[in-house]
């Protein structure tokens, strides 16, 4: 399998909205994860029209199951703003958040969540469970989904295809 991953980032002329523009930036973070042999998920947080935080999966590197792109991005944004409340912030992530990340978004008061590809195994916005369907007593997120979906799915498919090939080669020398 080739390691060519040029398809990860859509060309600028294919971008038509701010959501797509910022998701493109999250895809750049997913590329970093892919190149580090991590599950290729990326995230950015936008405040006042500019990116204030970036993150990509670093579970293997940090040997930490909580080192998801969204979690690292949330922590970075909190540090950037000097406040754990991320009111007026939008989090863009290439994959539907898991329950842990969804909980962190609620607790940190992220205003808007924008995600790309669904996650049928762990997605917390309806693909597996929906933590956002019941009104939360202290915070409700605005959610937009499926932004650049195909672009967000492609690196995940490539990564797991590559991983299956590696596992097959190891188990069948």
mmCIF file of C-alpha atoms in Angstrom:
data_model
loop_
_atom_site.group_PDB
_atom_site.id
_atom_site.type_symbol
_atom_site.label_atom_id
_atom_site.label_comp_id
_atom_site.label_asym_id
_atom_site.label_seq_id
_atom_site.Cartn_x
_atom_site.Cartn_y
_atom_site.Cartn_z
ATOM 1 C CA UNK A 1 0.000 0.000 0.000
ATOM 2 C CA UNK A 2 1.275 3.412 -0.835
ATOM 3 C CA UNK A 3 1.711 6.049 1.852
ATOM 4 C CA UNK A 4 0.589 8.763 -0.556
ATOM 5 C CA UNK A 5 -1.950 10.847 1.325
ATOM 6 C CA UNK A 6 -2.389 13.842 -0.956
ATOM 7 C CA UNK A 7 -6.156 13.282 -0.968
ATOM 8 C CA UNK A 8 -6.406 14.181 2.723
ATOM 9 C CA UNK A 9 -6.630 17.918 2.151
ATOM 10 C CA UNK A 10 -9.222 19.277 -0.303
ATOM 11 C CA UNK A 11 -7.930 21.938 -2.687
ATOM 12 C CA UNK A 12 -8.776 25.515 -1.809
ATOM 13 C CA UNK A 13 -10.939 25.897 -4.901
ATOM 14 C CA UNK A 14 -13.197 23.117 -3.544
ATOM 15 C CA UNK A 15 -13.895 25.091 -0.359
ATOM 16 C CA UNK A 16 -17.127 27.060 -0.326
ATOM 17 C CA UNK A 17 -17.907 27.998 3.276
ATOM 18 C CA UNK A 18 -16.246 28.897 6.563
ATOM 19 C CA UNK A 19 -17.201 25.472 7.913
ATOM 20 C CA UNK A 20 -15.371 23.824 5.016
ATOM 21 C CA UNK A 21 -12.392 26.164 5.406
ATOM 22 C CA UNK A 22 -11.968 25.319 9.084
ATOM 23 C CA UNK A 23 -12.631 21.608 8.501
ATOM 24 C CA UNK A 24 -9.832 21.737 5.937
ATOM 25 C CA UNK A 25 -7.578 22.949 8.756
ATOM 26 C CA UNK A 26 -8.745 20.054 10.952
ATOM 27 C CA UNK A 27 -7.830 17.719 8.090
ATOM 28 C CA UNK A 28 -4.308 19.159 8.155
ATOM 29 C CA UNK A 29 -4.146 18.053 11.791
ATOM 30 C CA UNK A 30 -5.458 14.594 10.815
ATOM 31 C CA UNK A 31 -2.571 14.364 8.333
ATOM 32 C CA UNK A 32 -0.124 14.914 11.209
ATOM 33 C CA UNK A 33 -1.735 12.026 13.076
ATOM 34 C CA UNK A 34 -1.558 9.788 10.000
ATOM 35 C CA UNK A 35 2.131 10.557 9.481
ATOM 36 C CA UNK A 36 2.746 9.747 13.181
ATOM 37 C CA UNK A 37 0.980 6.366 12.703
ATOM 38 C CA UNK A 38 -1.948 7.528 14.826
ATOM 39 C CA UNK A 39 -5.616 7.206 13.885
ATOM 40 C CA UNK A 40 -5.980 10.235 11.560
ATOM 41 C CA UNK A 41 -8.325 12.527 13.426
ATOM 42 C CA UNK A 42 -7.778 16.251 13.671
ATOM 43 C CA UNK A 43 -9.470 19.170 15.383
ATOM 44 C CA UNK A 44 -9.317 22.948 15.543
ATOM 45 C CA UNK A 45 -11.096 25.465 17.742
ATOM 46 C CA UNK A 46 -12.182 28.799 16.325
ATOM 47 C CA UNK A 47 -12.871 31.916 18.382
ATOM 48 C CA UNK A 48 -13.656 35.295 16.856
ATOM 49 C CA UNK A 49 -13.123 33.968 13.345
ATOM 50 C CA UNK A 50 -9.593 32.680 13.949
ATOM 51 C CA UNK A 51 -8.097 29.365 14.959
ATOM 52 C CA UNK A 52 -6.893 29.482 18.555
ATOM 53 C CA UNK A 53 -6.095 25.789 19.043
ATOM 54 C CA UNK A 54 -5.174 22.714 17.035
ATOM 55 C CA UNK A 55 -4.959 19.063 17.941
ATOM 56 C CA UNK A 56 -4.539 15.618 16.474
ATOM 57 C CA UNK A 57 -4.737 12.132 17.932
ATOM 58 C CA UNK A 58 -1.684 11.272 20.029
ATOM 59 C CA UNK A 59 -2.954 8.184 21.865
ATOM 60 C CA UNK A 60 -0.014 5.975 20.850
ATOM 61 C CA UNK A 61 2.642 8.653 21.234
ATOM 62 C CA UNK A 62 1.528 9.649 24.725
ATOM 63 C CA UNK A 63 0.310 6.146 25.680
ATOM 64 C CA UNK A 64 -2.858 7.855 26.857
ATOM 65 C CA UNK A 65 -6.345 6.744 25.832
ATOM 66 C CA UNK A 66 -7.620 10.276 26.498
ATOM 67 C CA UNK A 67 -5.200 11.938 24.040
ATOM 68 C CA UNK A 68 -7.878 12.386 21.381
ATOM 69 C CA UNK A 69 -7.620 15.305 18.965
ATOM 70 C CA UNK A 70 -10.619 17.034 20.545
ATOM 71 C CA UNK A 71 -9.340 16.673 24.117
ATOM 72 C CA UNK A 72 -5.905 18.070 23.260
ATOM 73 C CA UNK A 73 -7.504 20.885 21.289
ATOM 74 C CA UNK A 74 -9.869 21.798 24.135
ATOM 75 C CA UNK A 75 -6.987 21.963 26.620
ATOM 76 C CA UNK A 76 -4.968 24.116 24.237
ATOM 77 C CA UNK A 77 -7.891 26.504 23.676
ATOM 78 C CA UNK A 78 -8.505 26.804 27.419
ATOM 79 C CA UNK A 79 -4.855 27.732 27.883
ATOM 80 C CA UNK A 80 -4.985 30.215 25.005
ATOM 81 C CA UNK A 81 -8.051 31.972 26.429
ATOM 82 C CA UNK A 82 -7.001 31.623 30.062
ATOM 83 C CA UNK A 83 -10.435 30.201 30.844
ATOM 84 C CA UNK A 84 -11.930 26.708 30.947
ATOM 85 C CA UNK A 85 -15.189 28.084 29.555
ATOM 86 C CA UNK A 86 -15.043 28.011 25.765
ATOM 87 C CA UNK A 87 -18.176 30.082 25.194
ATOM 88 C CA UNK A 88 -18.335 31.550 21.692
ATOM 89 C CA UNK A 89 -15.959 28.834 20.420
ATOM 90 C CA UNK A 90 -16.553 26.377 17.610
ATOM 91 C CA UNK A 91 -14.820 23.014 17.611
ATOM 92 C CA UNK A 92 -14.223 21.406 14.221
ATOM 93 C CA UNK A 93 -13.268 17.738 14.190
ATOM 94 C CA UNK A 94 -12.881 15.314 11.343
ATOM 95 C CA UNK A 95 -14.739 12.504 13.131
ATOM 96 C CA UNK A 96 -17.923 12.471 15.185
ATOM 97 C CA UNK A 97 -16.809 12.791 18.820
ATOM 98 C CA UNK A 98 -16.781 9.852 21.217
ATOM 99 C CA UNK A 99 -18.638 10.059 24.565
ATOM 100 C CA UNK A 100 -15.496 11.254 26.398
ATOM 101 C CA UNK A 101 -14.917 14.104 23.962
ATOM 102 C CA UNK A 102 -18.632 14.958 23.842
ATOM 103 C CA UNK A 103 -18.626 15.217 27.634
ATOM 104 C CA UNK A 104 -15.570 17.476 27.561
ATOM 105 C CA UNK A 105 -17.320 19.737 25.052
ATOM 106 C CA UNK A 106 -20.356 20.033 27.307
ATOM 107 C CA UNK A 107 -18.257 20.661 30.408
ATOM 108 C CA UNK A 108 -16.036 23.249 28.711
ATOM 109 C CA UNK A 109 -19.127 24.991 27.270
ATOM 110 C CA UNK A 110 -18.064 24.789 23.610
ATOM 111 C CA UNK A 111 -20.779 26.715 21.761
ATOM 112 C CA UNK A 112 -20.753 24.861 18.440
ATOM 113 C CA UNK A 113 -19.545 21.466 17.276
ATOM 114 C CA UNK A 114 -18.883 20.795 13.591
ATOM 115 C CA UNK A 115 -17.827 17.300 12.584
ATOM 116 C CA UNK A 116 -17.080 15.498 9.333
ATOM 117 C CA UNK A 117 -17.379 11.706 9.295
ATOM 118 C CA UNK A 118 -19.685 9.545 11.411
ATOM 119 C CA UNK A 119 -18.185 7.025 13.855
ATOM 120 C CA UNK A 120 -20.409 3.940 14.054
ATOM 121 C CA UNK A 121 -18.271 2.362 16.797
ATOM 122 C CA UNK A 122 -17.929 5.272 19.224
ATOM 123 C CA UNK A 123 -19.891 8.257 17.863
ATOM 124 C CA UNK A 124 -21.765 10.185 20.536
ATOM 125 C CA UNK A 125 -23.957 12.259 18.195
ATOM 126 C CA UNK A 126 -26.218 9.483 16.980
ATOM 127 C CA UNK A 127 -24.021 7.012 15.135
ATOM 128 C CA UNK A 128 -23.592 4.846 18.238
ATOM 129 C CA UNK A 129 -25.269 6.816 21.028
ATOM 130 C CA UNK A 130 -26.577 10.371 21.177
ATOM 131 C CA UNK A 131 -25.418 12.264 24.240
ATOM 132 C CA UNK A 132 -26.756 15.489 22.782
ATOM 133 C CA UNK A 133 -30.382 14.434 22.229
ATOM 134 C CA UNK A 134 -31.467 15.033 25.810
ATOM 135 C CA UNK A 135 -31.242 18.682 26.898
ATOM 136 C CA UNK A 136 -28.312 19.190 29.240
ATOM 137 C CA UNK A 137 -29.103 21.111 32.456
ATOM 138 C CA UNK A 138 -26.276 23.637 32.023
ATOM 139 C CA UNK A 139 -25.294 23.725 28.354
ATOM 140 C CA UNK A 140 -26.530 22.912 24.859
ATOM 141 C CA UNK A 141 -24.293 22.751 21.809
ATOM 142 C CA UNK A 142 -25.192 23.799 18.313
ATOM 143 C CA UNK A 143 -24.160 20.975 15.982
ATOM 144 C CA UNK A 144 -23.460 20.758 12.266
ATOM 145 C CA UNK A 145 -22.402 17.425 10.827
ATOM 146 C CA UNK A 146 -21.173 15.869 7.611
ATOM 147 C CA UNK A 147 -18.929 18.781 6.625
ATOM 148 C CA UNK A 148 -16.425 17.510 4.017
ATOM 149 C CA UNK A 149 -17.568 14.017 5.010
ATOM 150 C CA UNK A 150 -15.870 12.160 2.148
ATOM 151 C CA UNK A 151 -12.605 13.989 2.744
ATOM 152 C CA UNK A 152 -12.778 13.119 6.455
ATOM 153 C CA UNK A 153 -13.616 9.446 5.817
ATOM 154 C CA UNK A 154 -10.865 8.855 3.261
ATOM 155 C CA UNK A 155 -7.821 9.048 5.574
ATOM 156 C CA UNK A 156 -9.539 6.803 8.125
ATOM 157 C CA UNK A 157 -10.272 4.182 5.475
ATOM 158 C CA UNK A 158 -6.705 4.388 4.172
ATOM 159 C CA UNK A 159 -5.220 4.163 7.664
ATOM 160 C CA UNK A 160 -7.190 1.079 8.663
ATOM 161 C CA UNK A 161 -6.581 -0.592 5.299
ATOM 162 C CA UNK A 162 -2.859 -0.018 5.813
ATOM 163 C CA UNK A 163 -3.104 -1.306 9.386
ATOM 164 C CA UNK A 164 -4.946 -4.473 8.272
ATOM 165 C CA UNK A 165 -2.221 -5.060 5.666
ATOM 166 C CA UNK A 166 0.485 -4.697 8.303
ATOM 167 C CA UNK A 167 -1.333 -7.094 10.642
ATOM 168 C CA UNK A 168 -1.806 -9.603 7.815
ATOM 169 C CA UNK A 169 1.909 -9.421 6.912
ATOM 170 C CA UNK A 170 2.914 -9.917 10.552
ATOM 171 C CA UNK A 171 0.601 -12.875 11.051
ATOM 172 C CA UNK A 172 1.376 -14.481 7.654
ATOM 173 C CA UNK A 173 5.128 -14.086 7.021
#
